[in-house]
Amino acid sequence: MSSASVYPPAPFGALPTPRQLAWHRLEYYGFIHFTTNTFTGREWGFGDESPAIFNPAACDPRQWARLAREGGMQGLILTCKHHDGFCLWPSQYTEHSVAASPWKNGRGDLVRELSEACAAEGLKFGVYLSPWDRNHPLYAHPEYITYYRNQLRELLTQYGPVFEVWFDGANGGDGWYGGANEKRQIDNATYYDWPATKALVRELQPDAVMFSDAGPDMRWVGNEHGEAAATTWYTFNMAGRYPGCPVHDDLGCGHEDGTDWLPPEVDVSIRPGWFWHELENGRVRSPANLMKLWLQSVGRGANLLLNLPPDRRGVVHETDAANLLAFKKIRDLTFSRNLAESAVLEASDVRGGDLAAYGPARLLDGDPETYWAADDGVCQVELRVAFSAPQAVNYLLFGEAIQLGQRIRGWVLEAELGGDWQAVARGITAGYKRAERFNTVTAARWRLRVTAAKACPCLREFGLFHAPLPVDDPVIARDAAGRVAVTVPAGLVARVTTDGSVPGPAAPRYAAPLDLPAGGTVRAAILPEDNPEGLFLGGTAAAQRRFGLAKTGWRIHDCDSFGPPCPPENILADNDAIWHTPWEGGITAHPHWIAVDLGREIAVAGFAYRPRVEDLSHGTIDRWEFYVSADGVAWGAPAAAGRFDNILANPVEQTVRLPQPVRGRYVKFVSLSAADGKPYCAMAGLEVLV
Ligand code: FUL
């Protein structure tokens, strides 16, 4: 039968629009978080920051764009305005912008510079315009919506084509608001009148996709640690959702029978925070970690939006740049040779028997429009892969022709071992791209079976690969005796420092656990030059942890809830076990407190709060006070008080330095409110810094 006489499969279910389809094909692009926060060290500026502090001396957006291109990204999205309200372009609607800063004597326009740099590097350009504005006097009033749309109009008409518009869902309430300095509550569902704003974007940039907690084009994946769900449906029921709506735990997986096409985008930072902080220079994600992020985002059918925050100079820091490029190298090496090209491919079913149009060769032609397809009604198919000799494999990669819908709902990769077919990898959804890494299996015959599909499967690509694995980061942990151990993969050695410096070839090799009674910063690195070739892929694997005082002599002195199942002693151990005040029966409201006897008097320089990190974020503390006392009875005024910004979406350890060290033997940490509004509180760890 010729291709002309075999009709193509009918699309099934919800379908991507052309702009969504183009977006899927981007797979990976970058975020640039940059504002006054870069200069204050905050994650959410209050809105009262002076534009005078914004002065990146060597600001070089071309470096950001070049790095993004060399790193394999397809575009960059800039925080043109974050929650603090400071505008990176000279907006005619506010004074609170680069025009009032010393940068380029107030004549700079960062939106212009980055949009031009992106065009010059062949990248797409996108904009983030925070709906929440802690600077604007009229925020929470109807007039602010006009202001917001005026700004959107500036961004969408003055800087060329925009591929993505990013609507953040955060609305924290308090702010400077032109000096009012108060809490302003809005109703996320109605205040912003989203339908009209979305229509404006469609009018001004018809090809741009819009991101938010609820689309209209892509959805938030529900976390900021870089992980799409193992089962990812693009289909979703959008009704009742809006940007900033309460977080639902279905954001990751989606709705199998959803009526809208709303794929997830995975936004994650290369550092613990979204903005550059000096303290985090040693905590940049390693090349191996970035590869893992890629596998659990792009490899699960989502797109990856990776943040590269420029530092105070206005350049992306050397470590971030080196790790991004090393990650690119790992990815290129891993997928450089598709072993399936040297195998004989045979399909259990080919649509209409038309091998030329719908045969398995379509999987290898590199054309996203073509695909291997089965006949209508045939929902279980298999692709047989025969090598002339046993072949070692540790990566699978395949993808659906999603222009016809997301159809597969069950698949397994099998290898023939000793005459039996054995499962090597399996999953439910596939989507635009599915990548899996597994322990090396050597076999001459392989098969990918689609075990269930909503309509005849249509696969656009398929590959098997064998690649050396990137070396995992060292793991740094402290035992109950207060000693710090560094664990590295078998057969490798690490170099270690405790003075904060980067471990190079001159640093001592790690041999035994370190005694660190006063705490300190431990850095460990597995250097290519120390380790056998072949084991090594993708540059240095590194880790850093900062420890407070060893907790050997600590005792819980007082606390407002001692009971099981989450007793206060849990905060003393270096693990994820938590202290949690009662959440059913006997619930009391904030404030909650926990006080520790350090065993001896010291000068307390600061503390760190480690939030709970399991799936539940209930009771994660946002507003707090910290006290130091000589006798554990008289506490006086707080040594520090504040709020942890963005802790719900990004629950990383929060470090606070006291304005000056305070001597005492007892410390008390008080929870004034939970970020999710719960009456109780929870925490995994408390460090005391000296
Ligand atoms: C969050 C914001 O609150 C963070 O500051 C950051 O911009 C992240 C990408 O989105 O909701």
XYZ file of C-alpha atoms and ligand atoms in Angstrom:
701
model
C 0.000 0.000 0.000
C 1.362 3.437 -0.728
C 1.445 6.270 1.781
C -1.139 8.201 -0.218
C -3.778 5.577 0.410
C -3.107 5.151 4.154
C -4.810 7.902 6.052
C -2.988 9.345 9.079
C -4.183 8.566 12.606
C -6.886 10.879 13.914
C -5.768 13.058 16.827
C -6.967 11.901 20.246
C -8.251 13.942 23.198
C -6.952 17.389 24.140
C -4.305 18.688 21.734
C -1.489 21.238 21.895
C -1.984 24.520 20.071
C 0.730 25.396 17.529
C 2.322 27.752 20.066
C 2.344 24.993 22.700
C 3.827 22.534 20.226
C 6.624 24.994 19.412
C 7.188 25.401 23.159
C 7.488 21.619 23.733
C 10.213 21.527 21.117
C 12.326 24.029 23.070
C 12.752 21.538 25.960
C 15.306 23.597 27.898
C 15.867 27.316 28.518
C 17.044 29.634 31.259
C 15.784 32.018 33.926
C 17.631 35.194 34.958
C 16.779 36.422 38.467
C 18.330 39.833 38.985
C 17.170 42.925 40.901
C 17.959 44.859 44.084
C 17.836 41.487 45.915
C 21.190 40.700 44.331
C 22.583 43.624 46.339
C 20.636 43.164 49.585
C 20.942 39.392 49.884
C 17.173 38.879 50.052
C 14.931 36.521 48.097
C 11.855 38.771 48.245
C 12.592 42.493 48.436
C 10.222 44.439 50.665
C 9.733 47.239 48.142
C 11.580 49.959 50.062
C 14.992 49.254 48.499
C 16.715 52.329 47.178
C 17.481 52.219 43.436
C 20.872 53.643 44.475
C 22.025 50.135 45.457
C 21.510 48.753 41.951
C 24.917 49.207 40.352
C 26.337 46.102 38.667
C 29.786 47.373 37.746
C 30.531 44.913 34.945
C 27.000 44.059 33.839
C 27.218 41.858 30.772
C 23.925 40.377 29.491
C 25.815 39.166 26.443
C 27.792 36.858 28.764
C 24.504 35.433 30.140
C 23.182 34.830 26.634
C 26.417 33.373 25.304
C 26.614 31.025 28.259
C 22.987 29.987 27.776
C 23.582 29.236 24.113
C 26.807 27.340 24.770
C 24.993 25.451 27.512
C 22.369 24.266 25.011
C 19.503 26.464 26.188
C 16.965 27.756 23.669
C 16.025 31.001 25.377
C 16.192 33.210 28.489
C 13.432 34.655 30.660
C 14.287 37.810 32.646
C 12.730 38.973 35.927
C 11.952 42.380 34.430
C 10.206 43.157 37.726
C 10.276 40.890 40.797
C 8.056 41.232 43.888
C 10.081 44.246 45.141
C 8.743 46.269 42.199
C 12.101 47.526 40.885
C 11.990 47.631 37.074
C 14.984 46.592 34.996
C 13.773 48.841 32.193
C 13.017 52.590 32.345
C 9.255 52.201 32.583
C 7.424 55.456 31.982
C 4.900 54.487 34.672
C 7.203 54.468 37.711
C 10.300 56.104 39.113
C 11.302 52.852 40.758
C 13.525 51.549 38.002
C 17.015 51.437 36.523
C 16.450 55.066 35.477
C 16.821 56.063 39.132
C 19.914 53.912 39.684
C 23.592 54.771 39.295
C 23.963 51.935 36.757
C 24.926 53.619 33.460
C 24.007 56.922 35.113
C 20.348 55.999 34.912
C 20.472 55.584 31.154
C 20.578 51.783 31.087
C 17.852 49.398 29.975
C 18.522 45.819 30.942
C 15.454 44.463 29.169
C 16.735 45.977 25.943
C 20.273 44.723 26.498
C 19.189 41.172 27.227
C 16.608 41.005 24.439
C 19.306 42.173 21.996
C 21.889 39.782 23.424
C 19.420 36.907 23.016
C 18.724 37.886 19.407
C 22.461 38.079 18.722
C 23.033 34.618 20.224
C 20.060 33.086 18.433
C 18.049 32.652 21.631
C 14.414 33.350 22.359
C 13.576 36.029 24.909
C 10.893 35.869 27.610
C 9.619 38.161 30.361
C 8.673 37.721 34.024
C 6.554 40.561 35.406
C 5.590 39.934 39.031
C 1.889 40.554 39.648
C 2.667 41.191 43.334
C 4.383 44.580 43.718
C 5.566 45.492 47.214
C 6.697 48.933 46.100
C 3.622 50.297 44.394
C 1.404 52.595 46.495
C -1.751 51.427 44.729
C -1.135 47.693 44.990
C -4.395 45.960 45.993
C -6.424 48.839 44.512
C -8.077 48.628 41.065
C -5.682 51.267 39.643
C -2.719 48.933 40.073
C -4.176 46.572 37.474
C -3.970 49.365 34.908
C -0.364 49.993 35.975
C 0.424 46.279 35.617
C -1.089 46.119 32.130
C 0.681 49.314 31.069
C 3.962 47.716 32.048
C 3.088 44.506 30.266
C 2.336 46.576 27.167
C 5.757 48.225 27.394
C 7.486 44.865 27.667
C 5.490 43.286 24.868
C 5.770 46.123 22.380
C 9.242 47.620 22.797
C 11.584 44.650 22.839
C 10.820 42.461 19.846
C 9.351 38.961 19.879
C 8.664 37.415 23.286
C 8.335 33.631 23.456
C 7.050 33.256 27.016
C 5.324 35.439 29.608
C 5.756 34.254 33.200
C 3.028 34.999 35.756
C 4.238 34.261 39.271
C 1.671 33.101 41.797
C 3.313 34.504 44.958
C 1.330 37.072 46.948
C 2.741 37.418 50.410
C 0.654 40.293 51.785
C 2.983 42.668 53.570
C 5.138 45.258 51.830
C 6.267 48.860 51.663
C 3.507 50.007 49.281
C 4.705 53.565 48.826
C 5.416 53.975 52.521
C 2.167 52.546 53.895
C 4.168 49.617 55.248
C 1.291 47.264 55.806
C -0.272 43.974 54.918
C -2.487 44.017 51.846
C -4.616 41.019 51.084
C -6.073 40.506 47.644
C -8.314 37.817 46.216
C -6.146 36.007 43.687
C -9.207 34.684 41.894
C -10.693 38.064 41.046
C -8.314 40.949 41.775
C -6.075 40.682 38.713
C -8.891 40.069 36.191
C -6.688 37.525 34.459
C -8.890 36.946 31.406
C -8.330 40.550 30.255
C -4.566 40.384 30.918
C -4.274 37.133 29.015
C -6.194 38.650 26.116
C -3.738 41.554 26.071
C -0.818 39.144 25.752
C -2.555 37.304 22.917
C -3.178 40.611 21.169
C 0.358 41.970 21.513
C 2.377 38.750 21.155
C 0.152 36.099 19.583
C 2.957 33.515 19.495
C 3.945 33.871 23.156
C 3.023 31.135 25.621
C 1.863 32.082 29.119
C 3.022 30.309 32.273
C 1.277 30.337 35.646
C -0.039 27.955 38.315
C -2.814 27.362 35.838
C -1.717 28.268 32.339
C -3.324 29.116 29.992
C -0.421 27.481 28.103
C 1.735 25.702 30.693
C 1.315 24.872 34.362
C 3.688 25.072 37.307
C 4.996 21.625 38.194
C 4.266 22.253 41.880
C 7.810 22.403 43.294
C 11.004 24.408 42.863
C 13.479 21.569 43.364
C 13.453 20.508 39.754
C 11.295 17.424 39.501
C 8.450 16.494 37.203
C 6.262 13.563 38.208
C 7.226 10.089 36.975
C 3.734 9.953 35.489
C 3.158 13.247 33.715
C -0.110 13.913 31.906
C -0.220 17.031 29.776
C -3.972 16.895 30.029
C -5.540 18.902 32.832
C -8.883 20.302 33.923
C -8.174 24.010 34.079
C -11.599 25.148 35.260
C -11.456 26.883 38.624
C -7.688 27.434 38.508
C -5.932 30.799 38.180
C -2.443 32.207 38.795
C -1.791 32.198 42.529
C -4.569 29.706 43.283
C -3.914 27.391 46.234
C -1.250 24.796 45.403
C -2.777 21.472 44.482
C -0.838 18.238 44.563
C -2.106 17.303 41.083
C 0.144 19.935 39.428
C 2.872 17.359 38.938
C 0.937 14.429 37.522
C -1.894 16.300 35.770
C -5.242 14.703 34.982
C -5.286 11.608 32.836
C -8.631 12.504 31.311
C -8.288 16.282 31.518
C -9.956 18.346 28.832
C -7.221 20.995 28.445
C -3.665 20.677 27.145
C -1.578 22.170 29.961
C 1.929 20.675 30.164
C 4.227 21.300 33.147
C 7.287 23.534 33.198
C 9.969 22.714 35.783
C 11.479 25.912 37.208
C 14.549 25.412 39.373
C 17.638 27.385 40.338
C 21.247 26.299 39.838
C 21.745 27.519 43.436
C 19.670 27.058 46.613
C 18.136 30.537 46.160
C 16.705 32.276 43.097
C 18.981 35.294 43.510
C 22.764 35.310 43.773
C 24.078 35.221 47.351
C 27.760 35.161 48.206
C 27.110 32.492 50.874
C 25.900 30.106 48.186
C 28.940 30.322 45.893
C 29.999 26.865 47.089
C 26.537 25.357 46.700
C 26.112 25.546 42.949
C 24.563 22.391 41.473
C 27.266 20.141 40.048
C 27.275 18.863 36.451
C 26.062 15.447 37.661
C 23.242 17.045 39.610
C 22.172 19.095 36.571
C 22.103 15.919 34.485
C 19.837 14.365 37.102
C 17.565 17.435 36.917
C 17.414 17.129 33.148
C 16.438 13.451 33.358
C 13.672 14.143 35.868
C 12.267 17.101 33.931
C 12.863 16.951 30.162
C 13.237 13.179 30.530
C 9.693 13.028 31.918
C 8.142 15.102 29.174
C 8.261 18.502 30.921
C 10.332 21.544 29.927
C 13.265 22.659 32.075
C 13.613 26.328 33.083
C 16.976 26.578 34.848
C 17.849 29.762 36.728
C 21.312 31.347 36.339
C 21.366 34.354 38.688
C 23.969 37.014 37.845
C 26.092 38.261 40.751
C 26.781 41.824 41.915
C 29.181 42.405 39.053
C 26.333 41.568 36.688
C 27.872 38.363 35.345
C 26.978 34.719 35.919
C 29.516 33.437 38.455
C 32.429 31.285 37.240
C 31.288 28.124 39.077
C 27.747 28.325 37.703
C 29.140 28.855 34.197
C 31.652 25.992 34.417
C 29.072 23.552 35.810
C 26.488 24.481 33.191
C 28.959 23.838 30.370
C 30.197 20.600 31.945
C 26.574 19.441 32.174
C 26.171 20.198 28.458
C 29.217 18.047 27.774
C 27.772 15.159 29.787
C 24.503 15.378 27.878
C 26.201 15.544 24.485
C 28.464 12.622 25.310
C 25.608 10.568 26.711
C 23.402 10.941 23.671
C 26.071 11.224 20.972
C 25.679 7.708 19.588
C 22.239 6.194 19.196
C 22.909 2.455 19.258
C 19.531 1.791 17.668
C 21.000 3.077 14.402
C 23.244 0.026 14.211
C 20.427 -2.418 15.013
C 17.641 -3.955 12.971
C 14.321 -2.422 14.028
C 11.095 -4.280 13.516
C 7.610 -3.239 14.546
C 4.778 -5.554 15.570
C 2.375 -3.370 13.619
C 2.856 -0.739 10.937
C -0.050 1.430 9.941
C -1.599 0.102 6.736
C 1.609 -1.874 6.203
C 3.091 1.352 4.847
C 6.710 1.081 5.971
C 7.795 4.203 4.114
C 5.260 6.467 5.817
C 4.740 4.824 9.213
C 7.522 2.277 9.653
C 10.104 2.211 12.457
C 12.671 4.009 10.264
C 10.629 7.148 11.051
C 11.956 6.895 14.623
C 15.480 7.632 13.472
C 14.967 10.326 10.831
C 15.323 13.239 13.265
C 12.082 14.768 11.969
C 9.617 15.662 14.770
C 6.717 15.586 12.285
C 7.124 11.940 11.277
C 6.400 8.893 13.400
C 6.005 5.158 13.581
C 2.284 4.399 13.942
C 0.093 1.350 14.336
C -3.293 0.716 12.802
C -6.394 2.220 14.358
C -7.570 0.185 17.295
C -4.173 -1.445 17.866
C -3.130 -0.071 21.250
C -0.507 -2.610 22.253
C 2.555 -2.672 20.054
C 6.186 -3.593 20.299
C 9.351 -2.342 18.703
C 11.981 -5.083 18.397
C 15.628 -4.111 18.353
C 18.188 -6.718 17.250
C 21.936 -6.155 17.465
C 24.412 -8.441 15.716
C 26.162 -8.986 19.078
C 25.317 -8.328 22.750
C 25.199 -4.609 23.372
C 25.674 -2.751 26.669
C 22.923 -0.169 27.260
C 22.165 2.180 30.161
C 19.930 4.903 28.698
C 16.583 4.768 26.893
C 15.079 7.756 25.122
C 11.831 7.901 23.170
C 8.965 10.266 22.492
C 5.459 10.549 21.125
C 4.173 12.576 18.183
C 2.175 14.763 20.554
C 0.567 16.760 17.750
C -1.812 13.764 17.787
C -2.339 13.916 21.563
C -0.742 12.111 24.488
C -1.726 8.528 23.810
C 0.550 6.093 25.629
C -0.442 5.005 29.125
C 1.860 2.076 29.794
C 5.250 1.025 28.441
C 8.153 -1.262 29.299
C 11.670 -1.714 27.926
C 12.804 -5.335 28.021
C 16.064 -7.138 27.279
C 16.432 -10.792 26.387
C 18.626 -12.348 29.045
C 19.291 -16.081 29.114
C 16.305 -16.678 26.857
C 13.869 -14.645 28.998
C 12.522 -11.153 28.457
C 13.302 -9.064 31.501
C 12.018 -5.575 32.268
C 14.765 -2.962 32.417
C 12.665 0.207 32.661
C 8.960 0.910 32.713
C 6.516 3.741 33.093
C 3.023 4.945 32.387
C 3.284 8.177 30.401
C 5.758 9.045 27.664
C 4.922 12.428 26.121
C 7.195 14.539 23.962
C 10.294 12.962 25.453
C 10.950 10.178 27.908
C 14.482 9.398 29.059
C 15.499 6.751 31.582
C 18.859 5.839 33.051
C 19.428 2.346 34.470
C 22.283 0.042 35.474
C 24.056 -1.257 32.397
C 22.395 -4.306 30.841
C 24.108 -6.224 28.009
C 21.873 -8.031 25.523
C 21.614 -8.565 21.771
C 17.824 -8.342 21.659
C 15.701 -5.599 23.138
C 12.101 -4.520 22.825
C 10.017 -1.505 23.768
C 6.471 -2.584 24.432
C 3.574 -0.187 24.635
C 1.296 -2.075 26.981
C -1.611 0.384 26.963
C -2.618 3.397 24.920
C -5.705 5.552 24.474
C -5.420 5.304 20.693
C -2.902 3.667 18.360
C 0.572 4.751 19.563
C 2.545 7.220 17.425
C 6.256 7.419 18.306
C 8.481 10.072 16.797
C 11.876 9.043 18.204
C 13.639 6.142 19.851
C 17.164 5.590 21.078
C 19.322 3.305 23.196
C 22.615 4.598 24.523
C 25.574 3.507 26.566
C 27.525 6.206 28.359
C 29.803 6.551 31.344
C 27.831 7.959 34.274
C 28.694 11.328 35.740
C 30.229 11.023 39.176
C 27.780 11.743 41.986
C 28.487 14.554 44.411
C 30.219 13.730 47.689
C 27.799 13.520 50.619
C 28.765 15.493 53.728
C 27.036 14.548 56.997
C 27.577 14.831 60.734
C 27.174 11.932 63.149
C 25.775 12.002 66.679
C 29.285 12.464 68.111
C 29.619 15.669 66.091
C 32.141 14.316 63.571
C 31.760 15.163 59.900
C 32.104 12.364 57.363
C 32.484 12.716 53.594
C 31.169 9.837 51.491
C 32.190 9.415 47.851
C 31.309 6.751 45.263
C 33.372 3.553 45.608
C 36.902 3.717 44.256
C 37.112 7.512 44.208
C 38.900 9.993 46.449
C 37.896 13.464 47.552
C 39.847 16.545 48.592
C 38.508 18.445 51.581
C 38.815 21.929 53.059
C 37.380 23.429 56.239
C 38.400 27.055 55.715
C 35.835 27.820 53.046
C 38.312 27.609 50.163
C 37.655 25.622 46.990
C 39.326 22.174 47.358
C 42.020 21.901 44.680
C 44.893 19.439 44.161
C 46.783 21.017 47.085
C 43.985 20.345 49.599
C 44.305 17.247 51.808
C 42.716 14.009 50.664
C 39.797 12.972 52.803
C 40.802 10.044 55.027
C 38.700 10.002 58.201
C 35.811 11.911 59.822
C 36.681 15.432 60.953
C 36.167 16.850 64.419
C 34.412 20.186 64.138
C 33.303 21.157 67.662
C 32.725 24.809 66.752
C 31.198 23.955 63.381
C 32.443 25.463 60.147
C 32.254 25.034 56.425
C 33.218 21.691 54.936
C 33.848 21.552 51.198
C 34.658 18.363 49.322
C 35.518 17.818 45.670
C 36.271 14.777 43.535
C 38.895 16.044 41.115
C 39.391 14.502 37.664
C 43.180 14.509 38.129
C 42.953 12.285 41.244
C 40.726 9.618 39.844
C 40.938 6.855 37.273
C 40.040 7.878 33.744
C 36.862 6.429 32.324
C 35.139 6.663 35.675
C 35.054 10.352 35.224
C 32.587 12.311 33.225
C 31.776 15.966 33.267
C 34.201 17.819 35.491
C 34.392 18.143 39.239
C 31.745 16.722 41.550
C 31.582 18.920 44.625
C 29.592 19.635 47.761
C 29.594 22.139 50.568
C 27.906 22.187 53.953
C 28.087 24.690 56.701
C 27.657 23.332 60.227
C 26.942 25.222 63.388
C 28.215 24.277 66.800
C 28.490 20.509 67.373
C 25.382 19.411 69.258
C 27.020 16.856 71.541
C 26.419 18.860 74.744
C 22.963 20.152 73.738
C 19.736 19.522 75.605
C 16.190 20.667 74.896
C 15.613 23.238 77.650
C 12.013 24.197 76.980
C 9.428 23.945 74.283
C 5.674 24.373 73.917
C 5.116 20.830 72.709
C 7.139 17.837 73.810
C 5.002 14.992 72.648
C 5.465 12.148 70.256
C 5.370 11.452 67.363
C 7.636 14.414 66.510
C 9.497 15.369 69.710
C 11.791 18.415 69.904
C 14.916 16.236 70.250
C 14.523 15.503 66.531
C 16.043 18.884 65.694
C 19.358 17.826 67.255
C 20.061 15.050 64.745
C 21.489 15.675 61.277
C 18.587 14.041 59.456
C 15.103 14.817 58.145
C 13.199 13.875 61.317
C 11.151 16.847 62.517
C 9.808 18.570 65.601
C 6.091 19.198 65.057
C 3.585 20.755 67.438
C 0.199 18.939 67.646
C -1.801 18.973 64.394
C -4.870 17.179 65.686
C -6.184 17.275 69.213
C -4.555 19.803 71.518
C -3.658 22.147 68.661
C -2.483 25.506 69.957
C -1.892 28.645 67.928
C 1.375 30.462 67.292
C 3.658 31.513 68.864
C 5.424 28.163 69.298
C 8.907 27.961 70.707
C 11.830 25.686 71.247
C 14.721 26.549 73.593
C 18.067 24.755 73.722
C 20.690 24.568 76.460
C 24.019 24.652 74.603
C 25.856 23.286 77.657
C 28.184 26.258 78.001
C 28.254 29.962 77.382
C 29.379 31.075 73.923
C 29.168 34.101 71.641
C 26.270 33.279 69.315
C 26.852 34.807 65.871
C 23.764 33.488 64.128
C 21.589 30.477 63.463
C 20.183 28.368 60.667
C 16.660 26.952 60.392
C 16.251 23.771 58.398
C 12.636 23.381 57.188
C 10.988 20.003 56.789
C 11.749 18.625 53.355
C 9.424 15.676 52.857
C 6.424 16.051 50.582
C 4.436 17.968 53.178
C 5.274 21.572 53.921
C 2.577 22.049 56.595
C 3.724 24.235 59.454
C 6.886 25.473 57.730
C 7.788 28.608 59.658
C 7.927 31.973 57.931
C 7.880 34.684 60.637
C 10.220 34.108 63.569
C 12.158 35.559 66.500
C 15.468 34.380 67.906
C 16.634 34.936 71.491
C 19.848 34.342 73.438
C 19.896 34.108 77.244
C 22.488 33.568 79.983
C 20.228 31.563 82.299
C 17.348 30.290 80.168
C 14.919 32.299 82.307
C 15.355 35.938 81.317
C 15.240 36.246 77.534
C 15.082 40.017 76.989
C 14.514 41.421 73.512
C 14.982 39.234 70.424
C 18.556 39.093 69.112
C 16.973 38.980 65.648
C 13.534 38.714 64.073
C 12.384 38.341 60.506
C 10.649 36.362 57.839
C 11.854 33.590 55.523
C 10.957 34.603 51.955
C 9.624 32.068 49.464
C 10.193 29.204 51.924
C 7.062 27.307 50.956
C 7.922 26.957 47.291
C 11.660 26.601 47.944
C 12.262 24.986 51.352
C 16.045 25.330 51.649
C 18.066 25.948 54.827
C 17.792 29.566 55.996
C 20.878 31.181 57.535
C 20.619 34.297 59.679
C 23.568 36.295 61.040
C 22.904 38.414 64.136
C 23.731 42.117 63.800
C 26.398 41.420 66.424
C 27.312 38.267 68.379
C 25.400 37.794 71.654
C 26.861 35.812 74.580
C 24.715 33.228 76.290
C 24.197 29.575 77.083
C 20.576 29.245 75.949
C 18.937 30.011 72.613
C 15.238 30.166 71.795
C 13.629 30.059 68.362
C 10.054 31.312 68.216
C 7.605 30.631 65.396
C 5.181 33.526 64.865
C 3.424 32.074 61.828
C 3.542 29.249 59.344
C 3.990 30.053 55.657
C 0.918 27.974 54.778
C -1.207 29.629 57.454
C -1.378 26.544 59.691
C -1.694 27.081 63.457
C 1.101 24.580 64.170
C 4.785 24.591 63.265
C 7.413 22.118 62.108
C 11.172 22.082 61.665
C 13.898 19.579 60.817
C 16.962 21.241 62.299
C 18.446 24.200 64.119
C 22.108 25.199 63.863
C 23.841 27.707 66.084
C 26.652 29.624 64.411
C 29.668 30.953 66.295
C 8.410 32.152 43.006
C 8.910 33.519 43.471
O 8.292 33.899 44.670
C 10.393 33.330 43.600
O 11.015 34.460 44.172
C 10.948 33.040 42.214
O 10.793 34.162 41.383
C 10.257 31.815 41.604
C 10.648 31.550 40.202
O 8.871 31.945 41.682
O 7.056 31.981 43.116
